[in-house]
Coordinates of C-alpha atoms in Angstrom, one line a residue:
M1 CA 80.1 98.9 86.1
K2 CA 80.5 95.7 84.1
K3 CA 77.1 94.1 83.2
C4 CA 76.8 90.3 83.0
I5 CA 73.1 90.3 82.0
L6 CA 73.1 87.9 79.1
S7 CA 71.4 88.9 75.8
I8 CA 69.7 86.7 73.2
L9 CA 72.7 87.2 70.9
V10 CA 74.9 85.5 73.6
V11 CA 72.4 82.8 73.9
W12 CA 72.5 81.9 70.2
V13 CA 76.3 81.6 70.5
A14 CA 75.9 79.3 73.5
M15 CA 73.5 77.2 71.5
L16 CA 76.3 76.2 69.2
C17 CA 78.2 74.6 72.2
H18 CA 75.1 73.0 73.8
A19 CA 73.2 71.5 71.0
Q20 CA 72.2 68.5 73.0
L21 CA 70.4 70.7 75.5
V22 CA 69.0 73.7 73.4
L23 CA 66.9 72.7 70.4
E24 CA 67.3 74.0 66.9
N25 CA 65.9 77.6 66.5
E26 CA 65.2 77.7 70.2
A27 CA 66.1 80.9 72.1
A28 CA 67.3 80.1 75.6
V29 CA 69.9 81.0 78.3
V30 CA 72.2 78.2 79.3
Y31 CA 73.9 78.2 82.7
Y32 CA 75.9 75.7 84.8
M33 CA 76.0 74.7 88.4
P34 CA 79.4 75.4 90.0
K35 CA 82.1 72.8 90.7
N36 CA 84.6 73.1 93.6
E37 CA 88.2 71.9 93.7
V38 CA 90.4 71.9 96.8
V39 CA 93.7 73.7 96.3
I40 CA 96.3 72.0 98.5
T41 CA 99.5 74.2 99.2
L42 CA 102.5 72.3 100.4
E43 CA 105.0 74.7 102.0
Y44 CA 108.6 73.5 102.6
D45 CA 112.1 74.6 103.3
V46 CA 115.0 73.8 100.8
I47 CA 118.1 73.7 102.8
E48 CA 121.3 73.9 100.4
Q49 CA 124.6 72.9 102.0
T50 CA 127.9 73.8 100.3
P51 CA 131.3 72.7 101.8
G52 CA 134.1 75.4 102.2
V53 CA 137.2 75.2 100.2
F54 CA 139.1 74.6 103.4
Y55 CA 136.8 72.1 105.1
Q56 CA 139.7 69.7 105.5
Y57 CA 141.6 72.1 107.8
A58 CA 138.6 73.3 109.8
E59 CA 139.5 71.2 112.9
R60 CA 143.2 71.9 112.7
Y61 CA 143.0 75.8 112.5
L62 CA 139.5 76.6 114.1
G63 CA 138.9 73.5 116.2
A64 CA 135.5 73.0 114.3
K65 CA 134.3 69.5 114.2
E66 CA 130.8 69.9 112.7
V67 CA 131.9 70.7 109.0
I68 CA 130.0 70.4 105.8
A69 CA 132.0 68.0 103.7
E70 CA 130.0 67.5 100.6
E71 CA 127.3 69.5 98.6
K72 CA 123.8 68.5 99.7
T73 CA 120.3 69.7 99.2
T74 CA 117.5 68.6 101.7
Y75 CA 113.9 69.3 101.8
M76 CA 111.7 69.6 104.9
L77 CA 107.9 69.9 104.8
S78 CA 106.7 72.8 107.2
D79 CA 103.1 73.4 106.5
V80 CA 100.0 72.2 104.5
T81 CA 97.0 74.5 103.7
T82 CA 93.9 74.2 101.7
N83 CA 91.3 76.5 100.1
L84 CA 88.6 76.1 97.5
I85 CA 88.4 77.3 94.0
T86 CA 85.2 77.3 91.7
S87 CA 84.5 76.7 88.0
A88 CA 81.5 75.9 85.9
D89 CA 80.6 72.2 86.0
H90 CA 79.8 71.5 82.3
Q91 CA 78.3 68.0 83.3
R92 CA 75.4 70.0 85.0
E93 CA 74.0 72.5 82.5
Y94 CA 70.5 74.0 82.6
K95 CA 68.5 76.3 80.4
V96 CA 65.7 78.8 80.7
T97 CA 63.8 79.0 77.5
A98 CA 62.5 82.3 76.2
G99 CA 58.8 82.9 76.4
T100 CA 58.0 80.6 79.3
G101 CA 57.3 83.4 81.8
N102 CA 60.7 83.2 83.7
N103 CA 62.0 86.4 81.9
E104 CA 65.3 84.9 81.2
Q105 CA 66.8 88.4 80.4
Y106 CA 66.8 89.1 84.1
L107 CA 69.3 86.3 84.8
T108 CA 72.8 87.2 85.8
L109 CA 75.7 84.9 85.2
T110 CA 79.4 84.9 85.9
E111 CA 81.8 85.1 83.0
D112 CA 82.1 81.3 82.8
G113 CA 78.3 80.7 82.9
R114 CA 77.5 80.1 86.6
L115 CA 74.3 81.6 88.0
L116 CA 74.7 84.7 90.1
G117 CA 70.9 85.6 90.6
Y118 CA 67.8 87.1 89.1
G119 CA 66.7 90.6 88.8
L120 CA 70.0 92.0 90.1
E121 CA 70.9 95.6 89.3
D122 CA 74.4 95.7 90.9
V123 CA 76.3 92.6 90.0
E124 CA 79.8 93.6 90.9
E125 CA 79.3 92.9 94.5
C126 CA 78.2 89.3 93.8
N127 CA 80.7 88.4 91.1
V128 CA 83.5 87.6 93.5
E129 CA 85.5 84.6 92.5
G130 CA 88.6 84.5 94.7
E131 CA 89.9 81.8 92.5
K132 CA 93.4 83.1 91.5
L133 CA 96.3 80.7 92.2
E134 CA 99.9 81.5 92.8
A135 CA 102.4 80.0 90.4
R136 CA 102.8 76.3 91.1
G137 CA 106.1 74.9 92.3
E138 CA 109.2 76.5 93.6
R139 CA 111.1 79.4 92.0
R140 CA 114.7 78.4 91.8
E141 CA 117.6 80.7 91.3
A142 CA 120.0 79.7 88.6
R143 CA 123.1 78.3 90.3
G144 CA 126.7 78.9 89.0
E145 CA 125.8 82.1 87.2
R146 CA 127.4 84.3 89.9
Q147 CA 130.4 83.0 92.0
E148 CA 131.2 85.0 95.2
L149 CA 134.9 85.9 95.6
M150 CA 136.7 84.4 98.5
P151 CA 137.2 87.1 101.2
L152 CA 140.9 86.6 101.4
L153 CA 143.8 89.1 101.4
E154 CA 146.6 89.1 98.8
E155 CA 149.0 87.3 101.2
Q156 CA 146.7 84.3 101.4
F157 CA 146.3 84.1 97.7
L158 CA 150.0 84.1 97.2
A159 CA 150.6 81.3 99.5
S160 CA 152.5 78.3 98.2
S161 CA 149.9 75.7 99.1
V162 CA 146.3 75.3 100.1
A163 CA 147.3 74.5 103.6
K164 CA 149.1 77.9 103.8
M165 CA 146.1 79.6 102.3
A166 CA 143.9 78.1 105.0
E167 CA 146.3 79.0 107.8
G168 CA 146.4 82.5 106.6
A169 CA 142.6 82.8 106.5
A170 CA 142.4 81.3 110.2
K171 CA 144.8 84.0 111.3
Q172 CA 142.6 86.6 109.6
I173 CA 139.6 85.3 111.6
Y174 CA 141.5 85.5 114.9
R175 CA 142.6 89.0 114.2
I176 CA 139.0 90.0 113.5
R177 CA 138.0 88.4 116.8
E178 CA 140.7 90.3 118.6
M179 CA 139.8 93.5 117.0
R180 CA 136.1 93.1 118.0
L181 CA 137.1 92.2 121.6
N182 CA 139.3 95.3 121.9
L183 CA 136.5 97.5 120.4
L184 CA 134.0 96.4 122.9
A185 CA 136.5 96.7 125.8
G186 CA 137.3 100.3 124.7
E187 CA 141.0 99.5 124.3
M188 CA 141.3 100.8 120.6
E189 CA 142.7 104.2 119.8
H190 CA 139.9 105.1 117.6
V191 CA 136.5 104.2 118.8
P192 CA 133.2 104.9 117.0
A193 CA 131.6 108.2 118.0
D194 CA 128.1 106.9 118.8
G195 CA 126.2 103.7 119.3
E196 CA 125.0 103.6 115.7
A197 CA 128.4 103.9 114.3
M198 CA 129.5 101.1 116.7
K199 CA 126.8 98.8 115.5
L200 CA 127.8 99.3 111.9
V201 CA 131.5 98.4 112.7
L202 CA 130.5 95.4 114.6
D203 CA 128.1 94.2 111.9
E204 CA 130.9 94.6 109.3
L205 CA 133.3 92.7 111.5
N206 CA 130.8 89.9 112.1
N207 CA 129.9 89.6 108.4
R208 CA 133.5 89.3 107.4
E209 CA 134.2 86.7 110.2
Q210 CA 131.2 84.6 108.9
A211 CA 132.4 84.9 105.4
L212 CA 135.8 83.5 106.3
A213 CA 134.5 80.9 108.7
E214 CA 132.4 79.5 105.8
L215 CA 135.6 78.7 104.0
F216 CA 136.1 76.1 106.7
V217 CA 132.8 75.0 108.1
G218 CA 130.7 75.5 104.8
K219 CA 127.6 77.5 104.0
T220 CA 123.9 76.7 104.6
V221 CA 121.2 78.5 102.7
V222 CA 117.5 77.9 103.6
R223 CA 114.9 78.9 101.0
H224 CA 111.1 78.8 101.6
S225 CA 109.1 77.4 98.7
K226 CA 105.7 76.0 98.0
Q227 CA 103.9 73.7 95.5
T228 CA 100.1 73.4 94.8
L229 CA 98.1 70.4 94.1
K230 CA 94.4 70.3 93.1
Y231 CA 91.9 67.7 94.3
E232 CA 88.2 67.3 93.4
P233 CA 86.0 65.8 96.1
V234 CA 83.4 63.6 94.5
E235 CA 83.2 60.5 96.8
C236 CA 84.6 59.2 100.2
V237 CA 88.1 58.1 100.3
Y238 CA 90.1 57.1 103.3
D239 CA 94.0 57.2 103.6
A240 CA 94.6 57.6 99.9
V241 CA 98.1 58.7 98.9
L242 CA 97.8 62.2 97.7
C243 CA 101.4 62.5 96.8
R244 CA 104.8 61.8 98.6
F245 CA 107.5 64.1 100.1
S246 CA 111.1 63.3 99.7
K247 CA 113.8 64.8 101.8
H248 CA 116.0 64.6 98.7
S249 CA 113.6 65.8 96.0
G250 CA 110.7 67.5 97.7
V251 CA 107.2 66.9 96.4
V252 CA 107.1 63.7 94.2
A253 CA 104.3 61.6 92.6
A254 CA 102.3 59.2 94.7
E255 CA 103.9 56.2 92.8
D256 CA 107.4 57.4 93.7
L257 CA 108.4 55.3 96.7
S258 CA 111.5 57.5 97.4
G259 CA 109.2 59.7 99.5
E260 CA 107.0 59.6 102.6
P261 CA 103.3 59.4 101.8
I262 CA 101.0 62.3 102.4
Y263 CA 97.6 60.8 102.9
I264 CA 94.2 62.4 102.2
S265 CA 90.8 61.4 103.6
V266 CA 87.5 62.9 102.4
D267 CA 84.2 62.0 104.3
A268 CA 81.7 63.1 101.6
T269 CA 78.1 63.8 102.4
Q270 CA 76.0 64.1 99.3
E271 CA 72.9 66.2 99.7
L272 CA 69.7 64.4 98.9
V273 CA 66.0 65.3 98.8
Q274 CA 63.0 62.9 98.7
T275 CA 62.5 63.5 95.0
P276 CA 65.7 65.1 93.5
I277 CA 65.0 66.7 90.2
E278 CA 67.9 66.8 87.7
Q279 CA 67.4 68.3 84.3
N280 CA 67.8 66.4 81.1
S281 CA 66.5 66.5 77.5
K282 CA 63.3 64.7 78.3
A283 CA 62.3 66.4 81.6
P284 CA 59.2 68.6 81.4
T285 CA 60.7 71.3 83.5
L286 CA 63.6 72.3 81.4
S287 CA 62.8 76.0 81.4
Q288 CA 62.7 76.3 85.2
I289 CA 65.4 78.2 87.1
Y290 CA 67.4 75.8 89.2
Y291 CA 69.7 76.5 92.2
N292 CA 72.0 74.1 94.0
L293 CA 71.8 72.6 97.5
P294 CA 75.5 71.7 98.2
G295 CA 76.8 68.7 100.0
R296 CA 79.6 68.8 102.4
A297 CA 83.1 67.1 102.8
K298 CA 85.2 66.6 105.8
L299 CA 88.9 66.9 104.7
S300 CA 91.9 65.5 106.5
I301 CA 95.5 65.4 105.3
V302 CA 98.1 63.5 107.3
Y303 CA 101.9 63.3 107.0
K304 CA 104.1 61.2 109.2
D305 CA 101.2 60.4 111.6
K306 CA 100.5 64.2 112.1
E307 CA 97.2 65.7 110.8
M308 CA 98.3 68.7 108.9
V309 CA 94.8 69.8 107.7
H310 CA 91.4 69.2 109.2
A311 CA 88.6 71.2 107.5
T312 CA 85.1 71.0 106.3
Y313 CA 83.8 72.5 103.1
A314 CA 80.5 72.9 101.3
I315 CA 81.0 71.2 98.0
A316 CA 78.9 72.1 95.0
Q317 CA 79.0 68.9 93.0
L318 CA 78.0 66.8 96.0
G319 CA 74.7 68.7 95.9
V320 CA 71.4 68.5 94.0
A321 CA 69.6 70.9 91.8
I322 CA 66.3 72.2 93.1
P323 CA 63.9 74.3 91.0
L324 CA 62.7 77.7 92.2
A325 CA 59.0 78.0 92.9
K326 CA 57.1 79.2 89.9
E327 CA 55.1 81.6 92.0
L328 CA 58.1 83.8 92.4
F329 CA 57.8 84.8 88.8
T330 CA 54.0 85.2 88.5
S331 CA 53.6 88.3 90.7
K332 CA 53.6 91.8 89.4
Q333 CA 56.8 92.7 91.3
R334 CA 60.0 91.1 90.0
P335 CA 61.9 89.1 92.7
I336 CA 65.5 89.8 93.5
I337 CA 67.3 86.5 94.0
R338 CA 70.9 86.2 94.9
I339 CA 72.8 83.0 94.4
N340 CA 76.2 82.0 95.8
P341 CA 78.5 81.5 92.8
Q342 CA 80.8 79.3 94.9
T343 CA 78.2 76.7 95.8
G344 CA 75.0 77.5 93.9
N345 CA 72.8 78.0 97.0
I346 CA 70.4 80.7 97.6
L347 CA 71.8 83.7 99.5
S348 CA 68.7 85.8 99.6
I349 CA 65.2 86.3 98.0
H350 CA 63.4 89.8 98.0
Q351 CA 60.1 90.3 96.4

């Protein structure tokens, strides 16, 4: 079991980074309040259309009028989801000085210095971050590396013109259709022995017909992709442009007018107490142990007049730091205090 109990040695290393808070030759544990960011995941479809080599002959030989005539890529937004991640807020740092009766050796911190609790023995169950992100943006396959061969027979390739090649490909499509019809009607001399064999033959015929038909009507490939953005709620905002979404380029910057705006609104409620106590270098209670009372934020994301996200989150940086009562540490029995590493609030206190 990995222990996160800080030692005095770690404290002296931390002092090098926090000289403004920890005085020279002072032994102390430095910790941070948490900070939350909203991870916004934009999910969308990438629709790639490629014309077939015989698209000019699609209507003549197949009677097809809906034909892809030019290469085109289109993006369509399908969903927006949100979740929170947490990190240490280096703007809100606190210390517990050695020898002040708080027994700083019993403090338990996360790896990045957020408070997990006091007097904990099993810290693994508390140190749950849940902050890993998937890779940003979309994963594109390299195009042009592999070119599929046209599903034509030798007689079509040896045709004297493109029109003749198209005519031969169309005849091949009609032969496949006739073969499938005869197979289903049971009019073929050799019929598959069972239903599974029949299915395999029909699937092969369908795949071959589709490959040939795409030479005329074109090919459409749809890929699902996603991109993530981070947003830190610190104040109220209404209908701010988070980013834009273009049907030609996907997710683009808020300043790029080629896309439709994706609006974000945050109704932030900052937690207040009658006499909030925040630590600083002049405060007389620097060695006390503080927890966080988080605020709340109602989050709304709108795209094309449709509300894609409506959620309410407890937000650590909208909260206020509150000192634990000194009486907790003056009794003979050591208290067990569990702190939520995501928001900094108290989960439980056991004496």
